[in-house]
Amino acid sequence: MADVLWGKTVAKDIRREIRDKLSGKGLRMAAVVVGIHGDAMTYIHQKLRWGKKLGVEVEVDTLPGDASEGEIIAEVRSLGERDDIHGIIVERPIPPGTDYARVVAAIPPEKDLDGMHPHNQGRLVYGDEALAPPTAMASVEILERNGISLEGMRCAVVNRTPVVGRPLVNLLLNRNATPTVVHTRTGNPAEILKGADVIFVAVGAPGFLRADMVSRDSIVVDVGINVVDDRVVGDADPEIYEIVKAYTPVPGGVGSLTTALLFRNLLHCATLQGVI
Ligand code: NAP
C-alpha cells in the first residue's frame, strides 16, 4: 500500500511558522492579472484567503485581456516603485505574444514573490534559495516535510520550464540528488522514469504517468493540475497508486503548498527590503 504524501498538513505547518513574522507588519502584495481567466482567479482567491489569515493586504491589479506587453510592463514597474508594496506576482497565463521573461524582469528582484526574475533564478543556480519559485520549492518540501530525504536520490524531472523543471533541478542539486530532465524530445522516457527513485511530473496531461513508467520503489511527486469533467486531477494515472512506494495526491498535494510558500517568499522579500 503506497504512502500518501499530503500537502495540506505541511501547508498548515508553514503557515504557523510564518504567521507571527508576517502579521501586523503592514505588508502588502500585488497580484497582476491580465484579462479574466478561471485559473488566475482561483489562485487570486487563494491569496486573498491566505492574506486574511496572515494579516497581509493582497492588492489585485486587473488589466484588460488585450493589454500590450508595454502596458503590462509599465503597470509592473509602477507597482515596483511603490514603497507600500513588498511583493509582486504576475499571474499566468498572460496574453499570447507577450514575453513573460520581459514582464517579470520589470519586477524589482527583491519584490519577486514568484522567483521568476532572472536575478533570482540565477541566485538559485548559486545555491541561494531565498526566492525560489514556490512550485519547485513545494515539490521538494512536500517530500522533506514528510520525512523523505533527497540526498543521493536519482530523480527524474518531467518538465524543463523556468516555473518548475529548471529551478527544481537546482533545488535537487543543492540537496545532493542526481536529477535527469525529461521533455518532449527525450527518447525512451519510460526507461528513465522507471529507473528513478523519485519522479517529479509536471506535464499538464492527465494520465501521462502510466504503470509501465514506475516501479514498486518509485516515489511520485505529481505537480500537474488538470481539470477533467469538472474534477481536478494530476498527471499520474491512478493505476500507479497500486504500484508505487509513495505519491503526492492531486488535489491535496503539491498545489496545497504553493500559496504557503508564496507567502513565505513575501517574508523573504520584506527582509531583503529591510522592512522587517
Ligand atoms: P508547460 O509550460 O506546458 O510545460 C510542460 C512541460 O512538460 C514542458 O517542459 C514539456 O516539454 C513537458 N512535456 C509536455 N508533454 C510531454 C511529454 N509527452 N513527454 C515529456 N515531457 C513533456 O507547463 P508548466 O507551466 O510548466 O506546468 C506544468 C504542469 O504543472 C501543469 O499541469 C500546471 O497546471 C502544473 N502547475 C502546477 C502548479 C502547482 O502549484 N501545483 C504550479 C504551476 C504549474 P517541452 O519543454 O519539450 O515542451
Tab-separated table of C-alpha atoms and ligand atoms in Angstrom:
chain	number	residue	atom	x	y	z
A	1	MET	CA	0.000	0.000	0.000
A	2	ALA	CA	1.535	3.307	-1.098
A	3	ASP	CA	2.148	6.141	1.358
A	4	VAL	CA	0.114	9.241	0.501
A	5	LEU	CA	2.207	12.395	0.920
A	6	TRP	CA	-0.290	15.109	1.798
A	7	GLY	CA	0.479	18.799	1.338
A	8	LYS	CA	-2.348	20.261	3.409
A	9	THR	CA	-0.834	19.499	6.822
A	10	VAL	CA	2.542	20.748	5.609
A	11	ALA	CA	0.911	23.985	4.418
A	12	LYS	CA	-0.606	24.477	7.882
A	13	ASP	CA	2.816	23.976	9.483
A	14	ILE	CA	4.345	26.590	7.184
A	15	ARG	CA	1.502	28.997	7.948
A	16	ARG	CA	2.190	28.571	11.677
A	17	GLU	CA	5.897	29.231	11.076
A	18	ILE	CA	5.361	32.491	9.173
A	19	ARG	CA	2.198	33.918	10.759
A	20	ASP	CA	3.765	35.819	13.656
A	21	LYS	CA	6.564	37.129	11.467
A	22	LEU	CA	4.157	38.491	8.850
A	23	SER	CA	1.084	39.717	10.679
A	24	GLY	CA	0.825	43.257	11.955
A	25	LYS	CA	3.809	44.388	9.864
A	26	GLY	CA	1.725	46.322	7.312
A	27	LEU	CA	2.871	44.123	4.437
A	28	ARG	CA	1.137	44.216	1.068
A	29	MET	CA	1.485	42.078	-2.056
A	30	ALA	CA	0.232	42.898	-5.540
A	31	ALA	CA	-1.072	40.287	-7.977
A	32	VAL	CA	-1.292	41.403	-11.594
A	33	VAL	CA	-3.972	39.631	-13.627
A	34	VAL	CA	-4.317	40.247	-17.367
A	35	GLY	CA	-7.868	39.511	-18.505
A	36	ILE	CA	-10.215	37.240	-16.599
A	37	HIS	CA	-9.093	33.617	-16.522
A	38	GLY	CA	-10.567	30.866	-14.373
A	39	ASP	CA	-7.063	29.625	-13.446
A	40	ALA	CA	-5.724	33.015	-12.414
A	41	MET	CA	-8.883	33.838	-10.448
A	42	THR	CA	-8.647	30.570	-8.488
A	43	TYR	CA	-5.095	31.481	-7.460
A	44	ILE	CA	-6.231	35.034	-6.574
A	45	HIS	CA	-8.974	33.726	-4.271
A	46	GLN	CA	-6.424	31.509	-2.509
A	47	LYS	CA	-4.131	34.501	-1.988
A	48	LEU	CA	-6.950	36.671	-0.652
A	49	ARG	CA	-7.889	33.905	1.812
A	50	TRP	CA	-4.315	33.420	2.979
A	51	GLY	CA	-3.759	37.184	3.150
A	52	LYS	CA	-6.699	37.484	5.549
A	53	LYS	CA	-5.384	34.658	7.729
A	54	LEU	CA	-1.864	36.085	7.826
A	55	GLY	CA	-2.644	39.797	8.161
A	56	VAL	CA	-1.242	40.691	4.724
A	57	GLU	CA	-3.008	43.020	2.274
A	58	VAL	CA	-3.439	41.488	-1.179
A	59	GLU	CA	-3.983	44.027	-3.938
A	60	VAL	CA	-5.349	42.664	-7.212
A	61	ASP	CA	-4.438	44.713	-10.289
A	62	THR	CA	-6.545	43.626	-13.240
A	63	LEU	CA	-5.550	44.730	-16.728
A	64	PRO	CA	-7.761	44.234	-19.793
A	65	GLY	CA	-7.204	40.976	-21.683
A	66	ASP	CA	-5.905	42.888	-24.714
A	67	ALA	CA	-3.256	44.838	-22.730
A	68	SER	CA	0.010	45.098	-24.677
A	69	GLU	CA	3.350	43.885	-23.351
A	70	GLY	CA	4.388	47.537	-22.903
A	71	GLU	CA	1.270	48.281	-20.835
A	72	ILE	CA	1.793	45.231	-18.635
A	73	ILE	CA	5.439	46.146	-18.078
A	74	ALA	CA	4.507	49.764	-17.262
A	75	GLU	CA	1.983	48.535	-14.651
A	76	VAL	CA	4.527	46.170	-13.098
A	77	ARG	CA	7.141	48.967	-12.982
A	78	SER	CA	4.758	51.389	-11.301
A	79	LEU	CA	3.854	48.755	-8.662
A	80	GLY	CA	7.555	48.105	-8.147
A	81	GLU	CA	8.191	51.772	-7.379
A	82	ARG	CA	5.601	51.873	-4.582
A	83	ASP	CA	7.079	51.659	-1.076
A	84	ASP	CA	3.841	50.201	0.294
A	85	ILE	CA	4.092	47.116	-1.947
A	86	HIS	CA	6.544	44.495	-0.759
A	87	GLY	CA	5.908	41.670	-3.219
A	88	ILE	CA	4.606	41.342	-6.785
A	89	ILE	CA	3.411	38.378	-8.817
A	90	VAL	CA	2.226	38.374	-12.431
A	91	GLU	CA	-0.385	35.634	-12.729
A	92	ARG	CA	-0.190	33.226	-15.651
A	93	PRO	CA	-1.489	32.970	-18.305
A	94	ILE	CA	-0.615	36.272	-19.918
A	95	PRO	CA	-1.799	37.150	-23.452
A	96	PRO	CA	-0.234	35.220	-26.343
A	97	GLY	CA	2.652	37.114	-27.925
A	98	THR	CA	3.653	38.676	-24.582
A	99	ASP	CA	7.149	37.749	-23.431
A	100	TYR	CA	6.806	36.541	-19.826
A	101	ALA	CA	10.554	36.842	-19.274
A	102	ARG	CA	10.482	40.550	-20.177
A	103	VAL	CA	7.451	41.143	-17.957
A	104	VAL	CA	8.969	39.517	-14.857
A	105	ALA	CA	12.276	41.325	-15.462
A	106	ALA	CA	10.342	44.556	-14.708
A	107	ILE	CA	9.711	43.391	-11.104
A	108	PRO	CA	12.377	44.633	-8.677
A	109	PRO	CA	14.251	41.386	-7.782
A	110	GLU	CA	13.704	41.974	-4.042
A	111	LYS	CA	9.901	42.084	-4.664
A	112	ASP	CA	9.803	38.996	-6.896
A	113	LEU	CA	7.396	36.720	-4.996
A	114	ASP	CA	7.346	34.017	-7.651
A	115	GLY	CA	11.124	33.754	-8.055
A	116	MET	CA	10.848	34.307	-11.792
A	117	HIS	CA	13.179	37.304	-12.191
A	118	PRO	CA	16.469	36.309	-13.893
A	119	HIS	CA	18.345	37.590	-10.822
A	120	ASN	CA	16.544	35.142	-8.523
A	121	GLN	CA	16.760	32.249	-10.996
A	122	GLY	CA	20.496	32.998	-11.119
A	123	ARG	CA	20.781	33.179	-7.308
A	124	LEU	CA	19.274	29.703	-7.199
A	125	VAL	CA	21.993	28.405	-9.522
A	126	TYR	CA	24.463	29.702	-6.920
A	127	GLY	CA	22.607	27.818	-4.157
A	128	ASP	CA	20.620	30.733	-2.670
A	129	GLU	CA	17.014	29.532	-2.281
A	130	ALA	CA	15.559	32.655	-0.602
A	131	LEU	CA	13.323	33.498	-3.558
A	132	ALA	CA	12.937	30.129	-5.266
A	133	PRO	CA	9.784	29.596	-7.376
A	134	PRO	CA	7.093	28.254	-4.998
A	135	THR	CA	6.010	25.286	-7.151
A	136	ALA	CA	9.550	23.942	-7.475
A	137	MET	CA	10.144	24.526	-3.755
A	138	ALA	CA	6.832	22.841	-2.888
A	139	SER	CA	7.901	19.775	-4.889
A	140	VAL	CA	10.938	19.193	-2.672
A	141	GLU	CA	9.457	20.433	0.577
A	142	ILE	CA	6.483	18.076	0.385
A	143	LEU	CA	8.985	15.202	0.446
A	144	GLU	CA	11.310	16.597	3.096
A	145	ARG	CA	8.498	17.506	5.472
A	146	ASN	CA	7.053	14.009	5.020
A	147	GLY	CA	10.395	12.589	6.181
A	148	ILE	CA	11.921	11.761	2.761
A	149	SER	CA	15.482	12.975	2.230
A	150	LEU	CA	16.625	13.656	-1.330
A	151	GLU	CA	20.305	13.105	-0.556
A	152	GLY	CA	21.745	10.665	-3.106
A	153	MET	CA	18.391	10.078	-4.832
A	154	ARG	CA	18.144	9.523	-8.599
A	155	CYS	CA	15.427	11.945	-9.670
A	156	ALA	CA	13.566	12.274	-12.957
A	157	VAL	CA	12.034	15.692	-13.641
A	158	VAL	CA	9.458	15.723	-16.430
A	159	ASN	CA	9.403	19.458	-17.222
A	160	ARG	CA	12.037	21.962	-18.334
A	161	THR	CA	10.267	25.300	-17.779
A	162	PRO	CA	11.590	28.162	-15.597
A	163	VAL	CA	8.466	27.735	-13.431
A	164	VAL	CA	9.035	24.118	-12.401
A	165	GLY	CA	11.747	21.991	-14.028
A	166	ARG	CA	14.766	24.285	-14.210
A	167	PRO	CA	14.566	25.624	-10.646
A	168	LEU	CA	13.701	22.138	-9.389
A	169	VAL	CA	16.923	20.748	-10.883
A	170	ASN	CA	18.893	23.330	-8.893
A	171	LEU	CA	16.999	22.582	-5.685
A	172	LEU	CA	17.765	18.883	-6.203
A	173	LEU	CA	21.457	19.538	-6.858
A	174	ASN	CA	21.570	21.653	-3.682
A	175	ARG	CA	20.348	18.543	-1.828
A	176	ASN	CA	22.939	16.215	-3.424
A	177	ALA	CA	20.349	14.408	-5.525
A	178	THR	CA	21.071	13.384	-9.129
A	179	PRO	CA	18.433	14.840	-11.477
A	180	THR	CA	17.690	13.802	-15.061
A	181	VAL	CA	15.378	16.043	-17.067
A	182	VAL	CA	12.769	14.530	-19.381
A	183	HIS	CA	10.965	16.595	-22.037
A	184	THR	CA	9.203	16.140	-25.364
A	185	ARG	CA	12.454	15.395	-27.235
A	186	THR	CA	13.684	12.776	-24.756
A	187	GLY	CA	13.998	9.314	-26.237
A	188	ASN	CA	12.587	6.440	-24.210
A	189	PRO	CA	11.318	8.415	-21.201
A	190	ALA	CA	9.769	5.282	-19.623
A	191	GLU	CA	13.231	3.768	-19.087
A	192	ILE	CA	14.497	6.935	-17.324
A	193	LEU	CA	11.372	7.243	-15.208
A	194	LYS	CA	11.336	3.595	-14.157
A	195	GLY	CA	14.984	3.786	-13.094
A	196	ALA	CA	14.467	6.868	-10.906
A	197	ASP	CA	13.944	6.825	-7.133
A	198	VAL	CA	11.786	9.951	-7.346
A	199	ILE	CA	9.674	11.038	-10.325
A	200	PHE	CA	8.584	14.682	-10.494
A	201	VAL	CA	5.922	15.033	-13.165
A	202	ALA	CA	4.673	18.460	-14.331
A	203	VAL	CA	3.428	17.926	-17.838
A	204	GLY	CA	-0.169	19.138	-17.744
A	205	ALA	CA	-1.566	15.918	-19.249
A	206	PRO	CA	-3.889	13.660	-17.238
A	207	GLY	CA	-2.816	10.013	-17.288
A	208	PHE	CA	0.685	10.858	-18.585
A	209	LEU	CA	2.479	8.773	-15.938
A	210	ARG	CA	1.449	5.188	-16.574
A	211	ALA	CA	2.039	1.887	-14.801
A	212	ASP	CA	4.853	0.898	-17.213
A	213	MET	CA	6.839	4.026	-16.201
A	214	VAL	CA	7.033	3.320	-12.447
A	215	SER	CA	8.308	0.615	-10.117
A	216	ARG	CA	7.500	-0.632	-6.600
A	217	ASP	CA	10.251	1.674	-5.292
A	218	SER	CA	9.107	4.853	-7.075
A	219	ILE	CA	8.168	7.974	-5.153
A	220	VAL	CA	5.949	10.153	-7.350
A	221	VAL	CA	5.558	13.913	-6.936
A	222	ASP	CA	2.632	14.911	-9.135
A	223	VAL	CA	2.744	18.639	-9.921
A	224	GLY	CA	0.195	18.531	-12.733
A	225	ILE	CA	-3.116	20.333	-12.365
A	226	ASN	CA	-5.731	19.356	-14.944
A	227	VAL	CA	-9.490	19.656	-14.985
A	228	VAL	CA	-11.347	16.603	-16.280
A	229	ASP	CA	-15.169	16.518	-16.102
A	230	ASP	CA	-15.089	19.364	-13.548
A	231	ARG	CA	-12.640	17.422	-11.342
A	232	VAL	CA	-9.051	18.430	-10.631
A	233	VAL	CA	-6.596	15.631	-11.415
A	234	GLY	CA	-2.827	15.369	-11.743
A	235	ASP	CA	-0.572	13.886	-14.412
A	236	ALA	CA	-0.398	10.408	-12.875
A	237	ASP	CA	-2.799	7.700	-13.948
A	238	PRO	CA	-4.471	6.445	-10.719
A	239	GLU	CA	-3.345	2.904	-11.691
A	240	ILE	CA	0.162	3.798	-10.443
A	241	TYR	CA	-1.147	4.257	-6.880
A	242	GLU	CA	-1.383	0.465	-6.617
A	243	ILE	CA	2.265	0.039	-7.602
A	244	VAL	CA	4.490	2.838	-6.236
A	245	LYS	CA	6.025	3.291	-2.772
A	246	ALA	CA	4.609	6.804	-2.210
A	247	TYR	CA	2.858	9.556	-4.117
A	248	THR	CA	1.515	13.080	-3.688
A	249	PRO	CA	-2.236	13.274	-4.384
A	250	VAL	CA	-4.000	15.805	-6.614
A	251	PRO	CA	-5.738	17.731	-5.172
A	252	GLY	CA	-4.247	17.956	-1.679
A	253	GLY	CA	-0.577	17.562	-2.621
A	254	VAL	CA	1.954	19.974	-4.135
A	255	GLY	CA	-0.716	22.532	-5.070
A	256	SER	CA	-1.736	22.974	-1.418
A	257	LEU	CA	1.784	24.097	-0.570
A	258	THR	CA	2.448	26.678	-3.260
A	259	THR	CA	0.417	29.517	-1.724
A	260	ALA	CA	2.085	28.917	1.652
A	261	LEU	CA	5.488	29.195	0.012
A	262	LEU	CA	4.490	32.328	-1.893
A	263	PHE	CA	3.712	33.991	1.451
A	264	ARG	CA	6.992	32.709	2.864
A	265	ASN	CA	8.659	34.385	-0.108
A	266	LEU	CA	6.906	37.619	0.907
A	267	LEU	CA	8.638	37.299	4.250
A	268	HIS	CA	11.977	36.931	2.459
A	269	CYS	CA	11.135	39.926	0.214
A	270	ALA	CA	10.317	42.091	3.232
A	271	THR	CA	13.573	41.047	4.882
A	272	LEU	CA	15.573	41.862	1.727
A	273	GLN	CA	13.892	45.298	1.638
A	274	GLY	CA	14.776	45.844	5.287
A	275	VAL	CA	11.159	46.469	6.307
A	276	ILE	CA	11.003	43.685	8.900
B	1	NAP	P1	4.180	23.903	-19.691
B	1	NAP	O1	4.780	25.241	-19.880
B	1	NAP	O2	3.117	23.433	-20.622
B	1	NAP	O3	5.370	22.821	-19.674
B	1	NAP	C1	5.147	21.444	-19.710
B	1	NAP	C2	6.476	20.725	-19.674
B	1	NAP	O4	6.211	19.328	-19.789
B	1	NAP	C3	7.424	21.112	-20.799
B	1	NAP	O5	8.747	21.159	-20.344
B	1	NAP	C4	7.222	19.972	-21.811
B	1	NAP	O6	8.374	19.670	-22.580
B	1	NAP	C5	6.938	18.804	-20.888
B	1	NAP	N1	6.119	17.812	-21.601
B	1	NAP	C6	4.901	18.003	-22.153
B	1	NAP	N2	4.472	16.865	-22.747
B	1	NAP	C7	5.456	15.938	-22.555
B	1	NAP	C8	5.614	14.588	-22.947
B	1	NAP	N3	4.682	13.941	-23.634
B	1	NAP	N4	6.747	13.959	-22.602
B	1	NAP	C9	7.721	14.599	-21.888
B	1	NAP	N5	7.638	15.897	-21.499
B	1	NAP	C10	6.504	16.556	-21.826
B	1	NAP	O7	3.556	23.789	-18.240
B	1	NAP	P2	4.018	24.414	-16.825
B	1	NAP	O8	3.506	25.798	-16.686
B	1	NAP	O9	5.465	24.176	-16.601
B	1	NAP	O10	3.145	23.493	-15.857
B	1	NAP	C11	3.170	22.095	-15.949
B	1	NAP	C12	2.054	21.485	-15.122
B	1	NAP	O11	2.237	21.863	-13.772
B	1	NAP	C13	0.632	21.959	-15.493
B	1	NAP	O12	-0.286	20.923	-15.269
B	1	NAP	C14	0.361	23.057	-14.484
B	1	NAP	O13	-1.020	23.236	-14.241
B	1	NAP	C15	1.065	22.490	-13.286
B	1	NAP	N6	1.440	23.517	-12.315
B	1	NAP	C16	1.115	23.256	-11.035
B	1	NAP	C17	1.433	24.166	-10.045
B	1	NAP	C18	1.098	23.831	-8.632
B	1	NAP	O14	1.047	24.696	-7.784
B	1	NAP	N7	0.902	22.547	-8.313
B	1	NAP	C19	2.059	25.374	-10.390
B	1	NAP	C20	2.438	25.594	-11.718
B	1	NAP	C21	2.127	24.646	-12.686
B	1	NAP	P3	8.954	20.664	-23.707
B	1	NAP	O15	9.738	21.693	-22.949
B	1	NAP	O16	9.801	19.792	-24.552
B	1	NAP	O17	7.751	21.246	-24.420
